[in-house]
Short mmCIF file of C-alpha atoms in Angstrom, two decimals:
data_model
loop_
_atom_site.label_atom_id
_atom_site.label_comp_id
_atom_site.label_asym_id
_atom_site.label_seq_id
_atom_site.Cartn_x
_atom_site.Cartn_y
_atom_site.Cartn_z
CA UNK A 2 -200.06 8.85 -62.84
CA UNK A 3 -203.38 9.97 -64.11
CA UNK A 4 -203.48 12.16 -67.48
CA UNK A 5 -200.94 10.72 -70.73
CA UNK A 6 -200.05 12.96 -73.63
CA UNK A 7 -199.27 10.62 -76.69
CA UNK A 8 -196.74 12.47 -78.54
CA UNK A 9 -197.07 10.65 -81.50
CA UNK A 10 -199.62 9.46 -84.51
CA UNK A 11 -200.96 6.58 -86.19
CA UNK A 12 -200.84 2.89 -85.32
CA UNK A 13 -198.85 3.60 -82.61
CA UNK A 14 -200.89 6.45 -81.06
CA UNK A 15 -203.61 4.24 -80.91
CA UNK A 16 -201.90 1.37 -79.77
CA UNK A 17 -200.76 3.53 -76.67
CA UNK A 18 -204.16 5.23 -76.11
CA UNK A 19 -205.37 1.40 -75.73
CA UNK A 20 -203.12 0.19 -73.04
CA UNK A 21 -203.57 3.52 -71.04
CA UNK A 22 -207.28 3.22 -71.24
CA UNK A 23 -206.95 -0.01 -69.59
CA UNK A 24 -204.94 1.36 -66.96
CA UNK A 25 -207.58 3.97 -66.47
CA UNK A 26 -205.53 6.62 -67.41
CA UNK A 27 -207.34 9.70 -69.09
CA UNK A 28 -205.65 10.22 -72.89
CA UNK A 29 -204.81 13.36 -74.70
CA UNK A 30 -203.23 13.17 -78.12
CA UNK A 31 -200.50 15.85 -79.25
CA UNK A 32 -201.59 15.84 -83.04
CA UNK A 33 -200.79 18.25 -86.22
CA UNK A 34 -203.33 19.70 -87.96
CA UNK A 35 -204.10 17.31 -90.64
CA UNK A 36 -204.05 14.64 -87.89
CA UNK A 37 -206.68 16.31 -85.72
CA UNK A 38 -209.36 14.29 -86.89
CA UNK A 39 -207.72 10.93 -87.11
CA UNK A 40 -208.58 7.54 -85.89
CA UNK A 41 -206.27 8.08 -83.04
CA UNK A 42 -207.75 11.41 -82.36
CA UNK A 43 -211.28 9.93 -82.58
CA UNK A 44 -209.90 7.44 -79.69
CA UNK A 45 -208.34 9.99 -77.29
CA UNK A 46 -210.46 11.84 -74.43
CA UNK A 47 -208.62 14.94 -75.44
CA UNK A 48 -207.01 16.14 -78.49
CA UNK A 49 -204.29 19.32 -78.88
CA UNK A 50 -203.34 20.69 -82.19
CA UNK A 51 -199.20 21.18 -81.89
CA UNK A 52 -198.61 22.62 -85.22
CA UNK A 53 -198.94 22.19 -88.97
CA UNK A 54 -198.33 19.30 -91.25
CA UNK A 55 -194.48 19.47 -91.63
CA UNK A 56 -193.32 17.22 -88.61
CA UNK A 57 -190.55 19.73 -87.90
CA UNK A 58 -193.57 22.03 -87.04
CA UNK A 59 -195.22 19.53 -85.11
CA UNK A 60 -194.22 16.03 -83.94
CA UNK A 61 -190.60 17.14 -83.61
CA UNK A 62 -190.98 20.68 -82.25
CA UNK A 63 -190.17 19.35 -78.47
CA UNK A 64 -191.33 22.72 -77.09
CA UNK A 65 -194.75 22.70 -78.91
CA UNK A 66 -195.31 19.06 -77.76
CA UNK A 67 -194.26 20.03 -73.99
CA UNK A 68 -196.52 23.26 -73.84
CA UNK A 69 -199.30 20.99 -74.80
CA UNK A 70 -198.61 18.43 -72.32
CA UNK A 71 -198.81 21.17 -69.75
CA UNK A 72 -201.77 23.37 -70.99
CA UNK A 73 -203.70 19.65 -70.91
CA UNK A 74 -202.59 19.21 -67.44
CA UNK A 75 -201.07 15.78 -68.32
CA UNK A 76 -198.42 14.12 -65.54
CA UNK A 77 -197.09 11.56 -68.10
CA UNK A 78 -195.73 11.76 -71.63
CA UNK A 79 -195.39 8.55 -73.83
CA UNK A 80 -193.45 9.40 -77.05
CA UNK A 81 -194.18 6.20 -78.98
CA UNK A 82 -191.58 5.13 -81.51
CA UNK A 83 -189.50 7.86 -84.07
CA UNK A 84 -190.00 11.57 -83.64
CA UNK A 85 -188.73 12.43 -80.18
CA UNK A 86 -188.85 9.26 -78.59
CA UNK A 87 -184.86 8.98 -78.59
CA UNK A 88 -184.35 12.76 -78.02
CA UNK A 89 -182.13 12.81 -75.01
CA UNK A 90 -182.92 16.41 -74.90
CA UNK A 91 -186.38 16.25 -74.72
CA UNK A 92 -186.51 13.90 -72.62
CA UNK A 93 -184.84 15.99 -69.86
CA UNK A 94 -187.34 18.71 -70.72
CA UNK A 95 -189.98 16.75 -69.93
CA UNK A 96 -188.69 15.35 -66.61
CA UNK A 97 -187.66 19.08 -65.85
CA UNK A 98 -191.21 20.16 -66.32
CA UNK A 99 -192.31 17.43 -63.40
CA UNK A 100 -193.63 15.17 -65.97
CA UNK A 101 -193.27 11.54 -66.01
CA UNK A 102 -191.43 10.19 -69.19
CA UNK A 103 -192.27 7.20 -70.35
CA UNK A 104 -188.65 5.74 -71.52
CA UNK A 105 -185.42 5.25 -70.17
CA UNK A 106 -183.47 7.82 -68.47
CA UNK A 107 -181.68 10.55 -70.66
CA UNK A 108 -178.32 9.44 -69.84
CA UNK A 109 -179.17 5.79 -70.95
CA UNK A 110 -181.04 7.32 -74.41
CA UNK A 111 -177.69 9.49 -75.09
CA UNK A 112 -175.30 6.64 -74.46
CA UNK A 113 -176.95 4.44 -76.53
CA UNK A 114 -177.69 7.31 -78.98
CA UNK A 115 -173.67 7.56 -79.58
CA UNK A 116 -172.86 4.05 -81.28
CA UNK A 117 -169.13 4.36 -80.76
CA UNK A 118 -169.90 4.56 -77.15
CA UNK A 119 -172.76 2.36 -76.91
CA UNK A 120 -170.38 -0.50 -78.80
CA UNK A 121 -167.97 0.33 -75.84
CA UNK A 122 -171.03 -0.44 -73.25
CA UNK A 123 -171.89 -3.25 -74.77
CA UNK A 124 -168.13 -5.03 -74.91
CA UNK A 125 -167.94 -3.95 -71.03
CA UNK A 126 -171.13 -5.85 -70.36
CA UNK A 127 -169.90 -9.06 -72.17
CA UNK A 128 -171.94 -8.38 -74.95
CA UNK A 129 -170.26 -9.91 -78.11
CA UNK A 130 -169.32 -7.06 -80.68
CA UNK A 131 -167.97 -7.59 -84.11
CA UNK A 132 -164.08 -6.76 -84.39
CA UNK A 133 -163.71 -2.94 -84.52
CA UNK A 134 -162.16 0.23 -83.61
CA UNK A 135 -161.84 1.01 -80.08
CA UNK A 136 -164.73 3.71 -80.03
CA UNK A 137 -164.68 6.36 -82.48
CA UNK A 138 -161.40 7.27 -84.54
CA UNK A 139 -159.05 10.33 -83.71
CA UNK A 140 -158.67 12.03 -86.94
CA UNK A 141 -155.06 12.59 -86.00
CA UNK A 142 -153.90 8.87 -85.60
CA UNK A 143 -153.20 6.62 -88.52
CA UNK A 144 -156.17 4.44 -89.15
CA UNK A 145 -154.63 1.94 -91.81
CA UNK A 146 -153.11 -0.41 -88.98
CA UNK A 147 -156.19 -0.39 -87.38
CA UNK A 148 -158.17 -1.43 -90.17
CA UNK A 149 -155.64 -3.92 -91.23
CA UNK A 150 -156.28 -5.90 -87.79
CA UNK A 151 -159.94 -5.97 -88.26
CA UNK A 152 -159.69 -6.91 -91.75
CA UNK A 153 -161.39 -6.00 -95.17
CA UNK A 154 -164.42 -5.77 -95.81
CA UNK A 155 -165.37 -3.25 -93.25
CA UNK A 156 -167.53 -0.62 -92.68
CA UNK A 157 -167.17 2.86 -91.53
CA UNK A 158 -170.05 3.63 -89.37
CA UNK A 159 -171.18 7.26 -87.81
CA UNK A 160 -171.36 7.30 -84.15
CA UNK A 161 -173.81 9.59 -84.48
CA UNK A 162 -175.99 7.59 -87.08
CA UNK A 163 -178.00 4.45 -86.24
CA UNK A 164 -181.17 2.65 -88.24
CA UNK A 165 -179.15 1.65 -91.11
CA UNK A 166 -177.80 5.66 -91.72
CA UNK A 167 -174.06 6.68 -92.02
CA UNK A 168 -172.67 3.50 -93.28
CA UNK A 169 -170.34 2.99 -95.77
CA UNK A 170 -168.40 -0.13 -96.92
CA UNK A 171 -164.51 -0.37 -97.84
CA UNK A 172 -163.62 -3.25 -99.56
CA UNK A 173 -159.90 -2.48 -100.13
CA UNK A 174 -157.12 -0.72 -97.84
CA UNK A 175 -156.70 1.85 -101.08
CA UNK A 176 -160.32 3.22 -100.67
CA UNK A 177 -160.04 3.49 -96.96
CA UNK A 178 -158.59 7.15 -96.50
CA UNK A 179 -161.20 8.73 -99.02
CA UNK A 180 -164.27 6.96 -97.71
CA UNK A 181 -162.99 8.07 -94.18
CA UNK A 182 -162.98 11.51 -95.42
CA UNK A 183 -166.35 11.32 -97.19
CA UNK A 184 -168.04 9.81 -94.23
CA UNK A 185 -166.71 12.25 -91.61
CA UNK A 186 -168.00 14.96 -93.70
CA UNK A 187 -171.39 13.08 -94.68
CA UNK A 188 -172.01 12.38 -90.59
CA UNK A 189 -170.93 15.91 -90.03
CA UNK A 190 -173.80 17.12 -92.51
CA UNK A 191 -175.97 14.55 -91.15
CA UNK A 192 -175.83 14.22 -87.56
CA UNK A 193 -173.83 17.38 -86.56
CA UNK A 194 -171.24 15.00 -85.26
CA UNK A 195 -168.20 13.99 -87.55
CA UNK A 196 -167.11 10.94 -85.29
CA UNK A 197 -166.95 7.51 -87.32
CA UNK A 198 -165.93 4.08 -86.19
CA UNK A 199 -164.79 0.84 -88.20
CA UNK A 200 -166.39 -2.50 -87.74
CA UNK A 201 -165.99 -5.83 -89.57
CA UNK A 202 -168.40 -6.34 -92.23
CA UNK A 203 -170.87 -9.44 -92.26
CA UNK A 204 -172.10 -10.10 -95.89
CA UNK A 205 -174.83 -12.43 -95.15
CA UNK A 206 -176.06 -12.20 -91.72
CA UNK A 207 -179.81 -12.33 -89.95
CA UNK A 208 -180.75 -9.26 -87.80
CA UNK A 209 -181.89 -10.73 -84.38
CA UNK A 210 -182.73 -8.64 -81.23
CA UNK A 211 -183.61 -9.13 -77.70
CA UNK A 212 -186.42 -7.19 -75.88
CA UNK A 213 -185.52 -6.02 -72.36
CA UNK A 214 -187.37 -4.74 -69.84
CA UNK A 215 -186.01 -2.75 -66.49
CA UNK A 216 -186.96 -0.58 -63.57
CA UNK A 217 -183.44 0.87 -63.19
CA UNK A 218 -182.46 -1.68 -60.79
CA UNK A 219 -183.50 -5.24 -62.26
CA UNK A 220 -183.63 -6.03 -65.65
CA UNK A 221 -185.52 -9.33 -67.41
CA UNK A 222 -185.81 -10.49 -70.88
CA UNK A 223 -188.85 -11.05 -73.08
CA UNK A 224 -187.15 -13.21 -75.38
CA UNK A 225 -185.84 -12.74 -78.90
CA UNK A 226 -187.34 -11.78 -82.41
CA UNK A 227 -185.90 -12.04 -85.89
CA UNK A 228 -186.45 -9.02 -88.24
CA UNK A 229 -184.22 -10.03 -91.40
CA UNK A 230 -186.79 -9.38 -93.67
CA UNK A 231 -185.76 -5.71 -94.84
CA UNK A 232 -185.91 -3.32 -97.61
CA UNK A 233 -183.74 -0.22 -97.79
CA UNK A 234 -182.70 -1.00 -94.07
CA UNK A 235 -186.41 -0.94 -93.36
CA UNK A 236 -188.03 -3.99 -91.63
CA UNK A 237 -191.18 -5.15 -93.27
CA UNK A 238 -191.72 -8.88 -91.70
CA UNK A 239 -190.57 -9.80 -88.05
CA UNK A 240 -190.91 -12.86 -86.09
CA UNK A 241 -190.65 -14.21 -82.55
CA UNK A 242 -188.77 -16.36 -81.22
CA UNK A 243 -186.03 -15.97 -83.74
CA UNK A 244 -185.97 -19.25 -85.88
CA UNK A 245 -182.94 -21.64 -86.02
CA UNK A 246 -180.88 -19.82 -83.66
CA UNK A 247 -178.83 -22.79 -81.87
CA UNK A 248 -179.42 -22.75 -77.96
CA UNK A 249 -175.90 -21.07 -77.00
CA UNK A 250 -176.23 -18.22 -79.25
CA UNK A 251 -180.00 -17.50 -77.92
CA UNK A 252 -178.61 -17.96 -74.30
CA UNK A 253 -175.71 -15.41 -74.79
CA UNK A 254 -177.76 -12.99 -76.50
CA UNK A 255 -180.50 -13.02 -73.89
CA UNK A 256 -177.93 -12.67 -71.04
CA UNK A 257 -175.65 -10.40 -72.21
CA UNK A 258 -178.44 -8.15 -72.78
CA UNK A 259 -179.76 -8.27 -69.63
CA UNK A 260 -176.02 -7.22 -68.42
CA UNK A 261 -176.08 -4.43 -70.86
CA UNK A 262 -179.57 -2.96 -69.00
CA UNK A 263 -178.39 -3.59 -65.86
CA UNK A 264 -175.17 -1.63 -66.56
CA UNK A 265 -176.79 1.42 -67.65
CA UNK A 266 -179.58 0.98 -65.00
CA UNK A 267 -181.92 0.87 -67.39
CA UNK A 268 -185.39 1.49 -67.12
CA UNK A 269 -188.52 0.70 -69.33
CA UNK A 270 -188.48 -1.13 -72.67
CA UNK A 271 -185.40 -1.62 -74.85
CA UNK A 272 -184.30 -3.29 -77.90
CA UNK A 273 -180.57 -4.97 -78.05
CA UNK A 274 -179.89 -5.61 -81.97
CA UNK A 275 -177.55 -8.15 -82.78
CA UNK A 276 -176.17 -9.16 -86.44
CA UNK A 277 -176.12 -13.31 -86.50
CA UNK A 278 -174.05 -14.89 -89.16
CA UNK A 279 -175.29 -18.16 -89.41
CA UNK A 280 -172.18 -19.41 -91.09
CA UNK A 281 -170.04 -19.20 -88.05
CA UNK A 282 -172.87 -19.45 -85.48
CA UNK A 283 -171.78 -16.16 -83.74
CA UNK A 284 -173.83 -12.92 -83.26
CA UNK A 285 -172.54 -9.67 -82.50
CA UNK A 286 -174.21 -6.39 -81.24
CA UNK A 287 -175.29 -3.42 -83.43
CA UNK A 288 -177.00 -1.01 -81.29
CA UNK A 289 -179.56 -0.43 -78.63
CA UNK A 290 -182.84 1.09 -79.58
CA UNK A 291 -184.29 3.17 -76.41
CA UNK A 292 -187.85 2.75 -76.84
CA UNK A 293 -191.07 0.80 -78.08
CA UNK A 294 -190.59 -0.70 -81.05
CA UNK A 295 -192.62 -1.23 -84.20
CA UNK A 296 -192.24 -4.91 -84.15
CA UNK A 297 -193.31 -4.97 -80.44
CA UNK A 298 -196.65 -7.16 -81.01
CA UNK A 299 -194.87 -10.29 -82.02
CA UNK A 300 -193.08 -10.47 -78.29
CA UNK A 301 -196.72 -9.93 -77.25
CA UNK A 302 -198.04 -12.80 -79.01
CA UNK A 303 -195.68 -15.44 -77.63
CA UNK A 304 -195.69 -14.29 -74.03
CA UNK A 305 -199.06 -13.35 -73.79
CA UNK A 306 -197.87 -9.51 -72.30
CA UNK A 307 -199.16 -6.37 -72.97
CA UNK A 308 -195.84 -4.28 -73.62
CA UNK A 309 -197.23 -1.45 -73.52
CA UNK A 310 -199.05 -1.72 -70.01
CA UNK A 311 -195.90 -2.92 -68.74
CA UNK A 312 -193.90 0.25 -69.71
CA UNK A 313 -196.37 2.46 -68.15
CA UNK A 314 -196.40 0.49 -64.80
CA UNK A 315 -192.76 0.65 -64.72
CA UNK A 316 -192.72 4.75 -65.51
CA UNK A 317 -195.47 5.03 -62.82
CA UNK A 318 -194.26 3.05 -60.07
CA UNK A 319 -190.70 2.90 -60.99
CA UNK A 320 -190.90 -0.77 -60.06
CA UNK A 321 -190.75 -3.73 -62.30
CA UNK A 322 -193.68 -6.24 -61.46
CA UNK A 323 -192.74 -9.14 -63.44
CA UNK A 324 -189.80 -11.61 -62.69
CA UNK A 325 -187.56 -13.66 -65.28
CA UNK A 326 -189.59 -17.03 -64.32
CA UNK A 327 -192.78 -15.16 -64.89
CA UNK A 328 -191.92 -14.81 -68.50
CA UNK A 329 -193.56 -18.27 -70.46
CA UNK A 330 -192.84 -18.57 -74.07
CA UNK A 331 -195.45 -19.86 -76.46
CA UNK A 332 -196.18 -20.63 -80.17
CA UNK A 333 -194.44 -18.56 -82.94
CA UNK A 334 -195.87 -14.98 -84.27
CA UNK A 335 -195.06 -13.16 -87.27
CA UNK A 336 -195.36 -9.24 -88.02
CA UNK A 337 -196.70 -7.83 -91.48
CA UNK A 338 -196.17 -4.24 -91.69
CA UNK A 339 -198.69 -3.13 -94.61
CA UNK A 340 -197.20 0.61 -96.04
CA UNK A 341 -199.15 2.66 -98.46
CA UNK A 342 -196.59 2.20 -101.09
CA UNK A 343 -196.77 1.11 -104.92
CA UNK A 344 -194.69 -1.87 -105.53
CA UNK A 345 -194.77 -1.61 -109.10
CA UNK A 346 -193.22 2.01 -108.88
CA UNK A 347 -190.11 1.63 -106.95
CA UNK A 348 -192.16 1.77 -103.83
CA UNK A 349 -193.41 5.29 -104.29
CA UNK A 350 -195.37 6.46 -101.72
CA UNK A 351 -199.17 6.39 -102.58
CA UNK A 352 -201.14 8.61 -100.42
CA UNK A 353 -205.18 8.97 -100.89
CA UNK A 354 -208.18 8.07 -99.27
CA UNK A 355 -209.03 4.95 -97.78
CA UNK A 356 -212.52 3.93 -99.93
CA UNK A 357 -212.44 0.22 -98.56
CA UNK A 358 -210.52 -1.40 -95.82
CA UNK A 359 -211.52 -5.31 -94.72
CA UNK A 360 -209.32 -6.81 -92.28
CA UNK A 361 -208.90 -10.64 -91.45
CA UNK A 362 -209.85 -12.32 -88.21
CA UNK A 363 -210.02 -15.59 -86.80
CA UNK A 364 -207.89 -17.35 -84.15
CA UNK A 365 -204.46 -15.85 -83.64
CA UNK A 366 -204.91 -12.90 -85.82
CA UNK A 367 -204.64 -9.17 -84.70
CA UNK A 368 -204.65 -5.81 -86.52
CA UNK A 369 -202.81 -2.69 -85.48
CA UNK A 370 -203.95 -0.20 -87.54
CA UNK A 371 -203.88 3.88 -87.43
CA UNK A 372 -206.51 4.01 -89.91
CA UNK A 373 -209.99 2.80 -90.69
CA UNK A 374 -212.22 3.01 -93.59
CA UNK A 375 -212.58 6.37 -95.16
CA UNK A 376 -209.47 7.78 -93.23
CA UNK A 377 -207.19 10.00 -95.23
CA UNK A 378 -203.84 8.90 -95.95
CA UNK A 379 -201.74 12.02 -95.96
CA UNK A 380 -198.49 12.55 -97.65
CA UNK A 381 -196.51 14.22 -95.06
CA UNK A 382 -195.43 11.03 -92.82
CA UNK A 383 -194.07 7.77 -92.76
CA UNK A 384 -196.22 5.26 -94.91
CA UNK A 385 -197.21 2.65 -92.26
CA UNK A 386 -200.84 2.22 -92.18
CA UNK A 387 -200.98 -1.19 -90.08
CA UNK A 388 -199.46 -4.39 -88.97
CA UNK A 389 -200.62 -7.59 -89.23
CA UNK A 390 -200.11 -10.04 -86.56
CA UNK A 391 -200.56 -13.53 -86.74
CA UNK A 392 -199.75 -16.18 -83.89
CA UNK A 393 -200.28 -20.13 -83.86
CA UNK A 394 -198.96 -22.98 -82.19
CA UNK A 395 -195.48 -23.19 -84.39
CA UNK A 396 -193.77 -21.36 -87.36
CA UNK A 397 -194.96 -23.85 -90.08
CA UNK A 398 -198.64 -23.17 -88.84
CA UNK A 399 -198.26 -19.49 -88.16
CA UNK A 400 -196.71 -19.16 -91.81
CA UNK A 401 -200.22 -20.87 -93.11
CA UNK A 402 -202.41 -18.74 -90.70
CA UNK A 403 -200.55 -15.67 -92.34
CA UNK A 404 -200.85 -16.69 -95.58
CA UNK A 405 -204.76 -17.45 -94.89
CA UNK A 406 -205.02 -13.53 -93.20
CA UNK A 407 -202.82 -11.63 -95.54
CA UNK A 408 -205.33 -13.03 -98.14
CA UNK A 409 -208.17 -11.73 -96.67
CA UNK A 410 -206.99 -8.23 -96.39
CA UNK A 411 -208.90 -5.94 -99.01
CA UNK A 412 -207.56 -2.36 -99.24
CA UNK A 413 -208.89 0.18 -101.78
CA UNK A 414 -207.83 3.90 -102.25
CA UNK A 415 -204.32 3.40 -102.18
CA UNK A 416 -201.93 1.06 -103.35
CA UNK A 417 -200.21 -0.96 -100.43
CA UNK A 418 -197.36 -3.44 -99.92
CA UNK A 419 -199.84 -6.35 -99.61
CA UNK A 420 -198.39 -8.06 -102.92
CA UNK A 421 -194.72 -8.36 -101.68
CA UNK A 422 -195.45 -9.28 -98.26
CA UNK A 423 -197.50 -12.29 -99.45
CA UNK A 424 -194.90 -13.31 -102.26
CA UNK A 425 -192.25 -12.95 -100.06
CA UNK A 426 -193.59 -15.06 -97.15
CA UNK A 427 -194.23 -18.06 -100.07
CA UNK A 428 -190.83 -18.08 -100.52
CA UNK A 429 -188.66 -21.62 -99.96
CA UNK A 430 -185.86 -19.25 -98.19
CA UNK A 431 -188.18 -17.59 -95.61
CA UNK A 432 -189.57 -21.22 -94.95
CA UNK A 433 -186.38 -22.76 -94.58
CA UNK A 434 -184.60 -19.53 -92.76
CA UNK A 435 -182.17 -19.33 -95.22
CA UNK A 436 -182.92 -15.65 -95.86
CA UNK A 437 -180.84 -12.64 -94.48
CA UNK A 438 -181.34 -9.12 -94.49
CA UNK A 439 -180.45 -7.82 -97.81
CA UNK A 440 -182.45 -10.98 -99.18
CA UNK A 441 -185.48 -9.05 -100.63
CA UNK A 442 -182.93 -6.67 -102.13
CA UNK A 443 -180.85 -9.02 -103.79
CA UNK A 444 -183.63 -10.84 -105.30
CA UNK A 445 -185.39 -8.39 -108.08
CA UNK A 446 -188.51 -10.63 -108.90
CA UNK A 447 -189.78 -9.82 -105.49
CA UNK A 448 -189.57 -6.18 -106.14
CA UNK A 449 -191.88 -6.74 -109.40
CA UNK A 450 -194.88 -8.47 -107.44
CA UNK A 451 -197.92 -7.25 -108.97
CA UNK A 452 -200.07 -4.67 -107.16
CA UNK B 22 -192.29 32.06 -118.88
CA UNK B 23 -192.16 28.12 -118.07
CA UNK B 24 -193.49 26.83 -114.94
CA UNK B 25 -192.24 23.90 -112.67
CA UNK B 26 -194.60 21.90 -111.38
CA UNK B 27 -194.72 19.02 -108.72
CA UNK B 28 -195.40 15.93 -109.83
CA UNK B 29 -196.34 14.95 -106.74
CA UNK B 30 -198.22 15.90 -103.07
CA UNK B 31 -196.12 16.34 -100.06
CA UNK B 32 -194.01 19.11 -98.74
CA UNK B 33 -192.15 21.54 -100.55
CA UNK B 34 -188.52 22.36 -99.38
CA UNK B 35 -186.05 24.75 -100.86
CA UNK B 36 -183.22 23.65 -99.00
CA UNK B 37 -181.38 20.19 -98.91
CA UNK B 38 -180.93 20.75 -94.90
CA UNK B 39 -182.53 23.31 -92.38
CA UNK B 40 -178.85 24.85 -92.12
CA UNK B 41 -178.25 24.72 -95.59
CA UNK B 42 -178.05 26.98 -98.30
CA UNK B 43 -181.23 27.04 -100.98
CA UNK B 44 -180.76 25.08 -104.22
CA UNK B 45 -181.56 28.21 -105.93
CA UNK B 46 -182.83 31.69 -105.30
CA UNK B 47 -185.30 34.12 -107.00
CA UNK B 48 -182.96 35.87 -110.26
CA UNK B 49 -180.64 33.00 -110.40
CA UNK B 50 -179.38 31.78 -113.67
CA UNK B 51 -180.30 28.04 -113.97
CA UNK B 52 -179.89 25.40 -116.24
CA UNK B 53 -181.97 22.99 -117.57
CA UNK B 54 -181.98 19.76 -115.08
CA UNK B 55 -180.67 22.08 -112.15
CA UNK B 56 -182.40 20.76 -109.08
CA UNK B 57 -184.27 23.89 -107.48
CA UNK B 58 -186.01 21.90 -104.08
CA UNK B 59 -187.31 18.98 -103.02
CA UNK B 60 -190.45 17.53 -102.51
CA UNK B 61 -190.89 15.53 -99.21
CA UNK B 62 -193.75 12.62 -99.25
CA UNK B 63 -193.93 9.96 -96.68
CA UNK B 64 -190.32 10.75 -95.40
CA UNK B 65 -188.84 10.08 -99.36
CA UNK B 66 -187.63 12.78 -101.10
CA UNK B 67 -187.65 13.64 -105.14
CA UNK B 68 -185.68 16.52 -106.40
CA UNK B 69 -187.73 19.21 -108.54
CA UNK B 70 -185.58 20.18 -111.23
CA UNK B 71 -186.12 23.01 -114.03
CA UNK B 72 -186.75 21.06 -117.69
CA UNK B 73 -185.42 24.70 -119.24
CA UNK B 74 -182.80 27.02 -118.63
CA UNK B 75 -183.24 30.50 -117.86
CA UNK B 76 -183.94 33.07 -115.13
CA UNK B 77 -185.23 31.86 -111.96
CA UNK B 78 -188.45 34.50 -112.02
CA UNK B 79 -190.09 33.51 -108.60
CA UNK B 80 -191.25 30.82 -106.36
CA UNK B 81 -194.91 29.87 -105.92
CA UNK B 82 -194.72 27.86 -103.25
CA UNK B 83 -192.90 29.07 -99.71
CA UNK B 84 -190.29 26.73 -98.11
CA UNK B 85 -191.85 24.27 -96.19
CA UNK B 86 -195.24 24.88 -98.28
CA UNK B 87 -197.69 22.24 -98.88
CA UNK B 88 -197.72 21.32 -102.48
CA UNK B 89 -200.62 18.97 -104.51
CA UNK B 90 -199.83 17.55 -108.04
CA UNK B 91 -199.87 19.94 -110.70
CA UNK B 92 -199.20 22.78 -108.44
CA UNK B 93 -196.97 25.50 -109.87
CA UNK B 94 -193.85 25.31 -107.89
CA UNK B 95 -191.65 28.36 -109.47
CA UNK B 96 -191.17 29.93 -112.61
CA UNK B 97 -188.36 30.38 -114.88
CA UNK B 98 -188.06 33.12 -117.99
CA UNK B 99 -186.25 31.24 -120.76
CA UNK B 100 -183.32 32.29 -122.81
#
């Protein structure tokens, strides 16, 4: 592996360029026209323009991305997260072109992309799952007895959905048939696949996940994270390790995530997501993401590893150089996603030019940014500007240090979610770990945070 | 004649999805409040509606074209 194409933008493109450079790889950035002079572009050895602003015509255009990789003489491709990172067909086309795909096999991406098949694979691997239907529902079979056995409330989920999309709640039996019809039509329209399945609904759960790393033969875990602080199914604050998780639950989710990885000969980085019900002290599988995650830095802070470096090494050598006993956890880390959105206007995106950008510093403070002062924040893409990542010896100290670091940030030119991040961090529910994945949305005074 | 302008920057789409029919076509009779397209800004979609009833005369922006706040998207002849 000598020349790597980065098929992404913003902070994750910068992150991958940094890891690649440390390994001595040449970096080629695939960029849309407005991103041709971005911060990531200034760091890359070479920039190839793949199309105009709309992502559908640039970052999501697999043929254009692949053509750029071939024209630039790249022998490897890193998809980052989002865009084409979980597109099995694209991964296959990269491999067919003789280019190393920095990610798991297309078969693993396909399996985990189908949520009902993924759930079945998780069950087969001994991963705890919520009561639900065995795979996708047969439209010609009476669903009422199946639903009765699961119990209400339950959720109808699109097999091809994921990331919080394609989910509908059913609280009583008389609503089931109609909801199934609507959910199937929606799934067909949104994902091109009408298949749906049923799962028990957990109302107050935390979102915990396990980071795994494999080479198609051996699989290890790199610990767990808690990503319960979300808004509209989008994580905004994450931490590692997951706090107040009983040892038995932590051991179960870690061991069963490794087993799931082993069963699908998993190679590279992957994340197994769980719902954790604190009342019952039980965790259950939701889905597996077959890519690098936005929140990977909190795992890096508590393990001392560079996950993108390991990802690139596994892809280039085919062998995992780490063993489970090499992984040592120390301290506690938080990540805060800083988005260009206006908290006072219902989080309306706030594009513009960054007139001022002052980042915090000091021990245990890290910034993963896709922008610098003077950068234009275009209206075309995700609003994530940067991630503030903070480490300290324990959770209490990490919260104190995070508050100090957040207070040092100065951003002018666009509105940001900083006020919300500070407000949430100071809530007693977060300090006492009594929060849950709907906490922000069900706490109105959080959303009125003054910018 | 009434101009329908974009309140925000982003990408203008005439259809709700790639393989869907357009919200409205040139020459269509439209009602006040009717959606004629959406503008996407940072993965959030905002519907663009006509304030007046009448005939949709023309689009000033192509499908998937870039718009800025205040740009005319379409023109409606009232009545």
